[in-house]
CSV table of C-alpha atoms in Angstrom, one decimal:
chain,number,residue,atom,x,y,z
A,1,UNK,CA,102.4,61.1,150.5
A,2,UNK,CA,105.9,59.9,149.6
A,3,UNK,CA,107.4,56.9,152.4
A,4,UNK,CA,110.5,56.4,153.5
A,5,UNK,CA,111.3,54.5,150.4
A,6,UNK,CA,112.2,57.5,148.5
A,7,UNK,CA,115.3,57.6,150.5
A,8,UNK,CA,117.2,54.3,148.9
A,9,UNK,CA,117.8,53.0,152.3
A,10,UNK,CA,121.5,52.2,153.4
A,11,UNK,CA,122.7,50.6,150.2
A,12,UNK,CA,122.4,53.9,148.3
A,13,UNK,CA,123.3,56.1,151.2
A,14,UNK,CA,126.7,54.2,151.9
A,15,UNK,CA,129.7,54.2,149.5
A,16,UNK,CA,130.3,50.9,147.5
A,17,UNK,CA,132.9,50.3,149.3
A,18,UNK,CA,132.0,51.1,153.0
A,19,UNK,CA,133.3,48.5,154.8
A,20,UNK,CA,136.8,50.4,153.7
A,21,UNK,CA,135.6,53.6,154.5
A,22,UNK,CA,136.5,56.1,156.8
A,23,UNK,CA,132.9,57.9,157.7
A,24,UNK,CA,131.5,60.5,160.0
A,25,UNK,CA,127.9,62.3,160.1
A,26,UNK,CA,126.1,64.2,162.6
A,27,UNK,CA,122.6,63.0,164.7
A,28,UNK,CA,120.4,64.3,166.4
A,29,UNK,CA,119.9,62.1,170.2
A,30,UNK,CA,116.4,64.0,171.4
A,31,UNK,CA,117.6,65.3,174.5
A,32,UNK,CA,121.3,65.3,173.9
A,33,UNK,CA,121.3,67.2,170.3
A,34,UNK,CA,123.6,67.0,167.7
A,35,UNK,CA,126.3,63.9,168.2
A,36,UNK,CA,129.0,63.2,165.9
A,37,UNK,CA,129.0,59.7,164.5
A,38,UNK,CA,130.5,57.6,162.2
A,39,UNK,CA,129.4,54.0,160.6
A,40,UNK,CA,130.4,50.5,161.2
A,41,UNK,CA,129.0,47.3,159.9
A,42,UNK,CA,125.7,49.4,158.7
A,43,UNK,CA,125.1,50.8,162.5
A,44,UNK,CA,125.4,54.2,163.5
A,45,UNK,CA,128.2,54.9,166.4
A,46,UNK,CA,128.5,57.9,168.5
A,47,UNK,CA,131.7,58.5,169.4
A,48,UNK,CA,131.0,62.3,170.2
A,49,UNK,CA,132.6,61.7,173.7
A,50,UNK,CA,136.1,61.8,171.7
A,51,UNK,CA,135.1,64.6,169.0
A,52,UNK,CA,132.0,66.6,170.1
A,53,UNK,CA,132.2,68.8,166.9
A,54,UNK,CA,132.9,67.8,163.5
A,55,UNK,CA,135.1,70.4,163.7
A,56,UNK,CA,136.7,69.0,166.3
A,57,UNK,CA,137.6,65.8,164.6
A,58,UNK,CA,138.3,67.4,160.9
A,59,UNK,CA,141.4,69.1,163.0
A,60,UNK,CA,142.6,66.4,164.2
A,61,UNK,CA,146.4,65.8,162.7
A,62,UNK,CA,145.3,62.5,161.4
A,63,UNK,CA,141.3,62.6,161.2
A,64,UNK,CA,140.6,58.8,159.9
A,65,UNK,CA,143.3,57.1,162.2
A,66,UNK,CA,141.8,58.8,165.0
A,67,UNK,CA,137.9,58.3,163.7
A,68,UNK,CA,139.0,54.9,163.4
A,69,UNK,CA,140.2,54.2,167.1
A,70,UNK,CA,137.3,56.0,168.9
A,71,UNK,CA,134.4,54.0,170.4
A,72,UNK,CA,131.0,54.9,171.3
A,73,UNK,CA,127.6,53.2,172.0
A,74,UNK,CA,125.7,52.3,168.2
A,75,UNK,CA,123.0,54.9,168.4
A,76,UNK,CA,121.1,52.0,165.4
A,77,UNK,CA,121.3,51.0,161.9
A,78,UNK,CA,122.3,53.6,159.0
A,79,UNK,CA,118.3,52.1,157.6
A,80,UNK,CA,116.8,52.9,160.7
A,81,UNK,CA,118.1,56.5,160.8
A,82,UNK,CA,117.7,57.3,157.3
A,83,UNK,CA,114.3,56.3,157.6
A,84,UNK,CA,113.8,58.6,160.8
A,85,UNK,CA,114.6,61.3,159.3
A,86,UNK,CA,112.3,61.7,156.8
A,87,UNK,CA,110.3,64.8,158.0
A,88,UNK,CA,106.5,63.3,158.1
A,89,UNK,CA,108.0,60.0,159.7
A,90,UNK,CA,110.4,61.3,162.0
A,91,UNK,CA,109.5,59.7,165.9
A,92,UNK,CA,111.1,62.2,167.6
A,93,UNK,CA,111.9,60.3,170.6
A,94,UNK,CA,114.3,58.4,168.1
A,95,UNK,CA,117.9,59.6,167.3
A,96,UNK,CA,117.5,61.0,163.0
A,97,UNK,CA,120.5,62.2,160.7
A,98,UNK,CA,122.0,65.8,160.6
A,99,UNK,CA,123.7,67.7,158.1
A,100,UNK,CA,127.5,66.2,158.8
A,101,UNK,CA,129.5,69.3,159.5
A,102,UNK,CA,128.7,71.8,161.8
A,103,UNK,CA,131.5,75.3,162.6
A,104,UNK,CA,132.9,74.8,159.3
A,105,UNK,CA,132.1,77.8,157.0
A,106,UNK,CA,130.1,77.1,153.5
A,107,UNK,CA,131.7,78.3,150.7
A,108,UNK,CA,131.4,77.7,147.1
A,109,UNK,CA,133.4,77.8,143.6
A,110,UNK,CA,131.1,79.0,140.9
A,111,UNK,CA,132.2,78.6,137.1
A,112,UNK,CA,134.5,76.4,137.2
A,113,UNK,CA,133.7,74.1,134.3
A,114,UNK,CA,133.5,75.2,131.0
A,115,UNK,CA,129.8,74.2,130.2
A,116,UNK,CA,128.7,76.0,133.6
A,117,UNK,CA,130.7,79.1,132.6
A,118,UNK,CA,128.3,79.6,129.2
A,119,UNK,CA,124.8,78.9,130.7
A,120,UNK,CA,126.0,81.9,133.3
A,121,UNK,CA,126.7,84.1,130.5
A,122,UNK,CA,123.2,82.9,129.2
A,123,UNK,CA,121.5,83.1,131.9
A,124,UNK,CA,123.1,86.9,132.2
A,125,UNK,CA,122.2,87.7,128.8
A,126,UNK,CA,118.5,86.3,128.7
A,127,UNK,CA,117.9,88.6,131.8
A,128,UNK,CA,117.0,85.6,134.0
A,129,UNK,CA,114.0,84.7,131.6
A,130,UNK,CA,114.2,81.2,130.6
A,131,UNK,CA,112.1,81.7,127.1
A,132,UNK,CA,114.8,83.6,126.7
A,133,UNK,CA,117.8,81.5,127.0
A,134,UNK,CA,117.9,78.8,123.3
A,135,UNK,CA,118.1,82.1,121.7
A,136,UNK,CA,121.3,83.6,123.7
A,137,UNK,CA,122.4,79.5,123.7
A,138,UNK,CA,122.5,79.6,119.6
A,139,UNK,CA,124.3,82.7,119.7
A,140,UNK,CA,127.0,82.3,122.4
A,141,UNK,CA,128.1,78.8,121.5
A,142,UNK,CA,128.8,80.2,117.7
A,143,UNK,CA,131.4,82.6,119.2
A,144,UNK,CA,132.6,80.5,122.0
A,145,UNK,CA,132.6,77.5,120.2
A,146,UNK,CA,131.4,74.4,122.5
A,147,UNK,CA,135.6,73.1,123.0
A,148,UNK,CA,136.9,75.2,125.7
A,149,UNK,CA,138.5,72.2,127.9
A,150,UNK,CA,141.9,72.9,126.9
A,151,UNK,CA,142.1,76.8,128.1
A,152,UNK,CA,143.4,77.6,131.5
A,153,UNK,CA,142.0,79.9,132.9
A,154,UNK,CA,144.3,83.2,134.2
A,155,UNK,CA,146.9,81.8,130.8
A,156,UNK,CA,148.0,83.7,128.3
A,157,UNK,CA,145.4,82.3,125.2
A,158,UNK,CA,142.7,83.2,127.9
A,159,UNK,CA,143.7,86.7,127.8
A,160,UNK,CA,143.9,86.6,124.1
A,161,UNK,CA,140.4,85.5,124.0
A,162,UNK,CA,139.3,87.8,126.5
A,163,UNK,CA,140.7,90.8,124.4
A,164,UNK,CA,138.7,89.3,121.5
A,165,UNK,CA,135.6,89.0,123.0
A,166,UNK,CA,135.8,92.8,124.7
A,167,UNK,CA,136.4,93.9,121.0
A,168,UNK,CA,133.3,92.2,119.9
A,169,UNK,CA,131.2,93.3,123.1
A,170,UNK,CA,130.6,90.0,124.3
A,171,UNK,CA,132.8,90.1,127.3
A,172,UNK,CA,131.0,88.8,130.4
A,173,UNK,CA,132.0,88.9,134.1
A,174,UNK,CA,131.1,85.6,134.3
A,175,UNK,CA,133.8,84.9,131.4
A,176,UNK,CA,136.0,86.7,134.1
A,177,UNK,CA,135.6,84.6,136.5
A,178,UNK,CA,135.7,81.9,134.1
A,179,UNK,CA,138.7,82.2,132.5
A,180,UNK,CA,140.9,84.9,134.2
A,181,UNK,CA,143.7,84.4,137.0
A,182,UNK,CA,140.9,84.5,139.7
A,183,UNK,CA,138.2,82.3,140.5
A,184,UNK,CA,134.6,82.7,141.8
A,185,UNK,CA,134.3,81.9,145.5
A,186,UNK,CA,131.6,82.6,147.9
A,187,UNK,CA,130.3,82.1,150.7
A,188,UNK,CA,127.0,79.8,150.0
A,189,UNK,CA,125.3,79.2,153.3
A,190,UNK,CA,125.8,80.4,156.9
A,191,UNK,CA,127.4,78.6,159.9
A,192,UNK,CA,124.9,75.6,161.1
A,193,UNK,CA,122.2,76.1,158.5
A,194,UNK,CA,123.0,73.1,155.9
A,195,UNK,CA,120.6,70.5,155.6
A,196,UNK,CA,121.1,66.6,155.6
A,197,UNK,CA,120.1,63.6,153.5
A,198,UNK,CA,116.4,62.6,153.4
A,199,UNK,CA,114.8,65.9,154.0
A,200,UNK,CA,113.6,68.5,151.7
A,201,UNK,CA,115.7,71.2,149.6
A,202,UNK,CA,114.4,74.7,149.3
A,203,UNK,CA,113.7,76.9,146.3
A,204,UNK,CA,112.5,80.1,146.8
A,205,UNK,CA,109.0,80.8,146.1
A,206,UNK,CA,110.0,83.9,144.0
A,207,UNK,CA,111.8,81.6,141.4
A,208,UNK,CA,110.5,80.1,138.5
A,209,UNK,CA,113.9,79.1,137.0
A,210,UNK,CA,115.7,76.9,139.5
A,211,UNK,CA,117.9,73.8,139.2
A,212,UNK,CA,120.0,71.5,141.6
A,213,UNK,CA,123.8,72.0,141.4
A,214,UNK,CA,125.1,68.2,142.1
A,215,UNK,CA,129.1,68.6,143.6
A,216,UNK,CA,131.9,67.0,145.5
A,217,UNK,CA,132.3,69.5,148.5
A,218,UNK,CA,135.7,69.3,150.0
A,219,UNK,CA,136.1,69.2,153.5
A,220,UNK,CA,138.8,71.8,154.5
A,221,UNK,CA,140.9,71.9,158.4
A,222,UNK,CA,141.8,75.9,159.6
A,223,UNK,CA,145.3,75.3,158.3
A,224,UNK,CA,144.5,74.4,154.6
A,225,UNK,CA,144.9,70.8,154.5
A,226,UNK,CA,142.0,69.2,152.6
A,227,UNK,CA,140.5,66.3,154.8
A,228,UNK,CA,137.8,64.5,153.3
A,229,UNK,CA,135.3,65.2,150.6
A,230,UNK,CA,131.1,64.5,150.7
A,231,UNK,CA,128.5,65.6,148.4
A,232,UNK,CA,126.5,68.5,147.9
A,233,UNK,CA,123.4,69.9,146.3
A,234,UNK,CA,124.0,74.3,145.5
A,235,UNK,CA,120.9,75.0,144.9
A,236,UNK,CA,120.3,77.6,142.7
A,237,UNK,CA,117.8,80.5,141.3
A,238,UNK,CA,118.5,81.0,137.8
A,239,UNK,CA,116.2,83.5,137.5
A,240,UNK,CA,117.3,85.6,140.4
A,241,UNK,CA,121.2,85.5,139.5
A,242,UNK,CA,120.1,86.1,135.7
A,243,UNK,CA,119.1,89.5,136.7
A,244,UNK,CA,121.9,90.5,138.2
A,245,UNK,CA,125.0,88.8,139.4
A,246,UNK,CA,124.6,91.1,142.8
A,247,UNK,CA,121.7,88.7,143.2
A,248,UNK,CA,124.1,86.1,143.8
A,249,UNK,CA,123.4,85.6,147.6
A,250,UNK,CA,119.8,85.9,146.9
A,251,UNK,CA,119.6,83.1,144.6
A,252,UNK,CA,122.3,81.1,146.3
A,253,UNK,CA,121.2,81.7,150.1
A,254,UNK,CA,117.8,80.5,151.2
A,255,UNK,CA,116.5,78.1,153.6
A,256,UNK,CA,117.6,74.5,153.2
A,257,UNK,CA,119.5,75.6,149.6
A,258,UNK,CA,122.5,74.3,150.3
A,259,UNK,CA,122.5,69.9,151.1
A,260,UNK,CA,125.6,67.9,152.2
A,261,UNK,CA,126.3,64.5,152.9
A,262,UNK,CA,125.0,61.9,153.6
A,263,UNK,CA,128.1,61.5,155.6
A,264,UNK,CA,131.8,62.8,154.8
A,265,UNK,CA,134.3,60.6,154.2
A,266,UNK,CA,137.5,61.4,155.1
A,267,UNK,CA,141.1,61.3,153.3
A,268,UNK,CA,143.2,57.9,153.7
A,269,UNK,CA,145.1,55.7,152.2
A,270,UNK,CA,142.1,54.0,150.6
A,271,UNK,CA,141.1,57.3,149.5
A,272,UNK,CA,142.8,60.4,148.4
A,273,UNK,CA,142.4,63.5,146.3
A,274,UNK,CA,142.8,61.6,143.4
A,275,UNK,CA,139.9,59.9,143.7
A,276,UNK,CA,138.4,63.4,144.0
A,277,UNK,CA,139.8,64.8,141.1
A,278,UNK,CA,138.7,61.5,138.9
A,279,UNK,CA,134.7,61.5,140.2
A,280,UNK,CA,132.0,61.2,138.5
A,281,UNK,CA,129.1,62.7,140.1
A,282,UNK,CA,125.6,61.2,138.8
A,283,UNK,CA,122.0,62.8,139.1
A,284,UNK,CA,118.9,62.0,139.1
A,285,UNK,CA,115.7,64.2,139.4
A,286,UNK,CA,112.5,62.4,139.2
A,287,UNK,CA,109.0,64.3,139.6
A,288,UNK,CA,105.8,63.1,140.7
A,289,UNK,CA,104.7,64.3,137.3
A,290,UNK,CA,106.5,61.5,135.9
A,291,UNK,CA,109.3,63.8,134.2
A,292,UNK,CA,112.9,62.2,134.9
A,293,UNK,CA,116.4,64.0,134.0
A,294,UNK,CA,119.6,61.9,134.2
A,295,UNK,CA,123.1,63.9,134.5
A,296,UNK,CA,126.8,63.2,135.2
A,297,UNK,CA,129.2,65.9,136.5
A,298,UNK,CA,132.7,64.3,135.9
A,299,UNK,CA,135.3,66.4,137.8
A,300,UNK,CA,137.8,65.0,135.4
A,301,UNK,CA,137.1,68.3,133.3
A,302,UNK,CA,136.9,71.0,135.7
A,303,UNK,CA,138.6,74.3,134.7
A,304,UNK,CA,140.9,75.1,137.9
A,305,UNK,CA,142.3,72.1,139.9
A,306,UNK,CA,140.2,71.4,143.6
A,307,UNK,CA,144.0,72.2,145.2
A,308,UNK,CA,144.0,75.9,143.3
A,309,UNK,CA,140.4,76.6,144.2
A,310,UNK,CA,141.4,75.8,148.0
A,311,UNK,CA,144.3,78.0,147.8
A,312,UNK,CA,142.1,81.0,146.3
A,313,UNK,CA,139.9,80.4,149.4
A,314,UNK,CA,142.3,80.6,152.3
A,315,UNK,CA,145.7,82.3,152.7
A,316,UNK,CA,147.0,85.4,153.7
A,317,UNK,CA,143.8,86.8,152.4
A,318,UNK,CA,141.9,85.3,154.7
A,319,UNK,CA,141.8,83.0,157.6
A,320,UNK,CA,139.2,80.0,158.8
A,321,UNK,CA,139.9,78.8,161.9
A,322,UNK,CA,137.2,76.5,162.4
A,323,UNK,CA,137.6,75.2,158.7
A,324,UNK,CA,135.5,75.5,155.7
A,325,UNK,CA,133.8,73.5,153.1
A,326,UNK,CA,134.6,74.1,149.8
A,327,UNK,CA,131.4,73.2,147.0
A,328,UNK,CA,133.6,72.6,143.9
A,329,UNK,CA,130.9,73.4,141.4
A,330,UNK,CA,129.6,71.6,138.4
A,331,UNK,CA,129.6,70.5,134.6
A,332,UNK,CA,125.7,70.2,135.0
A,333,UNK,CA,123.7,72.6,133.5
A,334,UNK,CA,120.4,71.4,132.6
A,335,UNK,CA,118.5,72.5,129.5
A,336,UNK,CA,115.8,69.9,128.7
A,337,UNK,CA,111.9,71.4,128.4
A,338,UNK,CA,109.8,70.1,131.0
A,339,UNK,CA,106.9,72.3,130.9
A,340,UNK,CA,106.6,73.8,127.5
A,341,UNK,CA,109.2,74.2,124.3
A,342,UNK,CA,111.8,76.5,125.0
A,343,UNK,CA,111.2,76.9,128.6
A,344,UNK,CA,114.0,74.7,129.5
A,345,UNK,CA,114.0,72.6,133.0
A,346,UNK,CA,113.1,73.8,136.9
A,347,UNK,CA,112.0,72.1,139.6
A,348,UNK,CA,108.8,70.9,140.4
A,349,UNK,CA,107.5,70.8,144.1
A,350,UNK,CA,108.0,67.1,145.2
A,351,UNK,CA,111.0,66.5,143.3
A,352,UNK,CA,113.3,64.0,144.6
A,353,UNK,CA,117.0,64.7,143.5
A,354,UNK,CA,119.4,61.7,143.7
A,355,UNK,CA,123.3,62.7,143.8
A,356,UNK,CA,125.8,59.9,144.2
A,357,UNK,CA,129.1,59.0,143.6
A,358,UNK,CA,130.5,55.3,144.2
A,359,UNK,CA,133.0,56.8,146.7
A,360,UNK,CA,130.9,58.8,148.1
A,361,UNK,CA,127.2,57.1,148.3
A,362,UNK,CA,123.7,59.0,147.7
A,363,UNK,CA,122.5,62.0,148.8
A,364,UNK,CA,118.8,62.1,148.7
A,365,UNK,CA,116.6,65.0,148.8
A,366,UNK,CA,113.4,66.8,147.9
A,367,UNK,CA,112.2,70.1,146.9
A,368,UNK,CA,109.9,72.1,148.6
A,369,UNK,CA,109.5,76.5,149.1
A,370,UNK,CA,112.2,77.4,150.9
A,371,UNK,CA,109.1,79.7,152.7
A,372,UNK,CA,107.1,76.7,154.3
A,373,UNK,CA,109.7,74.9,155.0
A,374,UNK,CA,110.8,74.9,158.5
A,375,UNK,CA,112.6,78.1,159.8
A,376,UNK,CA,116.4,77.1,160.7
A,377,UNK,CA,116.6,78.3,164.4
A,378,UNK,CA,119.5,76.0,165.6
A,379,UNK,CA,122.7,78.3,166.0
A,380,UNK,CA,126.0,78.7,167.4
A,381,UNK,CA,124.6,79.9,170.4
A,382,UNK,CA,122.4,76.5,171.0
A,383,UNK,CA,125.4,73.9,170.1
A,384,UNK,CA,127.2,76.0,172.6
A,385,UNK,CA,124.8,75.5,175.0
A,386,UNK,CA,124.3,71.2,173.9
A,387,UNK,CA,128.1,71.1,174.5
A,388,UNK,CA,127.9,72.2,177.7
A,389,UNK,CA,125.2,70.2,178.8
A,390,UNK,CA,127.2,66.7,177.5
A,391,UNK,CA,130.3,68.2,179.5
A,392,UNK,CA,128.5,68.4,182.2
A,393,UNK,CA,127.4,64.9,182.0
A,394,UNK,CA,130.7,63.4,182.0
């Protein structure tokens, strides 16, 4: 049985430079449910009596100034509630860490790095079987070439190339979405069902072709300003969407498939969307069968700017007035063999997957069946009903 170790404790969870750091999470207080929190000198502060959503605060005109001036009683250490909420060592008579948003819709840019954009069109063209996809690999990236930084998308040389590629039948919609004038965004996950740090991700049982998805996620207010920016793990089926791109929300949505966090950190002057825009993103998957897989996702070359994908998400087109979350994608597409040649990489039951930024801290989790995992069964309905109660308390 894995321990509490697995986690990295505070020092991985926490951004290098925390002490600077404008932070707020979500815990669960048995008895209470979710608070909102944020972290001081390593301990955990509740200081839901000001914001009792993350919603709440994310709409605030000024969300770190005004994170930064509320107080709260410190619920314990960020080590002591990191630890607690690992599933098989959770005391629940102890406060443990929630996923750190709560009424913000989950949405998600797909295709938005070059690299990304082929495997899709792989993954299309070997039918979602991964013996399949060297083959498809070899051929694609001899038409394509393997230098498509420099193209904007929806630009004039991206139509040229789209007419080229129609001519030779090798047009793809996920070339569409890829390079043309609109971008891929969906919804990834319902209202209330992300997970946190230190517990387990799910991958369908029906999937033998999966892989993490490490990304910045962008926190997003109702009116379109972008406020803050955490991590996130889009877990996704390969297999499934390989089928059929209809299969999107089938290899996208699942239980625990889509992790945030460990906490979100939120825009100031010590942190901006230029530090966004300039991430690096580092993974690390390491298997109880000894098989380790290092990446980096450096946001440095993504296709459409994290300003134009929040733009394509909200508008006149459509509306959020609780806010939304906004999973920017990813230049990390993993092709190593783990269990044969040719087979490329999945996951492996047990599977802990590290994603960190320096910014940003760690994000720890690991895989299980989205099927024997515990059912999500927290809604709107029962945070409606926790507020309440805490009103009534005051």
């Amino acid at each position: 049985m894995t321990t509490p170790d697995w986690t990295g404790g505070a020092a991985a969870a926490l951004p290098t430079d925390a002490a600077d750091a404008a932070l707020f999470g979500r815990v669960h207080v048995p008895g209470r449910g979710p608070r909102v929190v944020t972290v001081r000198g390593g301990e955990i502060v509740d200081v839901s009596d000001a914001f009792p959503t993350a919603r709440a605060l994310t709409e605030n005109a000024d969300p770190a100034t005004a994170l930064r001036a509320a107080a709260g009683p410190v619920l314990g250490s960020v080590d002591a509630l990191l630890a607690n909420t690992v599933p098989e060592h959770r005391d629940r008579t102890a406060p443990w860490l929630l996923s750190p948003i709560d009424l913000h819709v989950v949405k998600a840019a797909g295709v938005t790095f070059p690299v990304s954009m082929i495997e899709r069109v792989i993954e299309e063209r070997a039918g979602g079987d991964s013996s399949r996809a060297e083959e498809n690999r070899a051929t694609i990236a001899a038409v394509l070439g393997d230098d498509l930084q420099s193209l904007v998308p929806g630009s004039e040389e991206a139509a040229r190339l789209k007419h080229y590629l129609q001519e030779q039948g090798l047009w793809s919609q996920y070339l569409e979405v890829g390079i043309g004038p609109d971008a891929e965004v969906f919804t990834k996950a319902p209202v209330l069902s992300t997970v946190g740090t230190a517990v387990d991700v799910g991958v369908s049982e029906i999937s033998a072709w999966n892989n993490p998805e490490p990304e910045v996620v962008l926190v997003v207010a109702s009116q379109g300003r972008i406020v803050g920016a955490t991590l996130g793990n889009d877990v996704n089926l390969r297999d499934v969407e390989g089928r059929s791109a209809l299969l999107l929300p089938r290899a996208k949505d699942n239980n625990a498939s889509a992790a945030l966090g460990p906490f979100v950190r939120l825009f100031d002057d010590r942190f901006t969307i230029e530090h966004v825009r300039s991430a690096q993103v580092v993974l690390r998957i390491e298997g109880a069968d000894g098989f380790v897989l290092d990446g980096t996702s450096d946001l440095g070359l993504i296709s459409r700017d994290p300003e134009s994908l929040v733009a394509q998400t909200l508008g006149p087109h459509h509306q959020y007035p609780d806010g939304f979350v906004l999973y920017l994608g990813t230049l990390f597409a993993p092709t190593a063999d783990r269990d044969g040649p040719g087979q490329g990489f999945t996951h492996h039951l047990g599977d802990i997957v590290r994603i960190s930024a320096p910014r940003l801290g760690t994000l720890v989790n690991r895989v299980a069946h989205s099927e024997s995992l515990p059912p999500w069964t927290y809604g709107i309905a029962d945070l409606i009903a926790d507020l309440a109660a805490q009103h009534a308390e005051r």
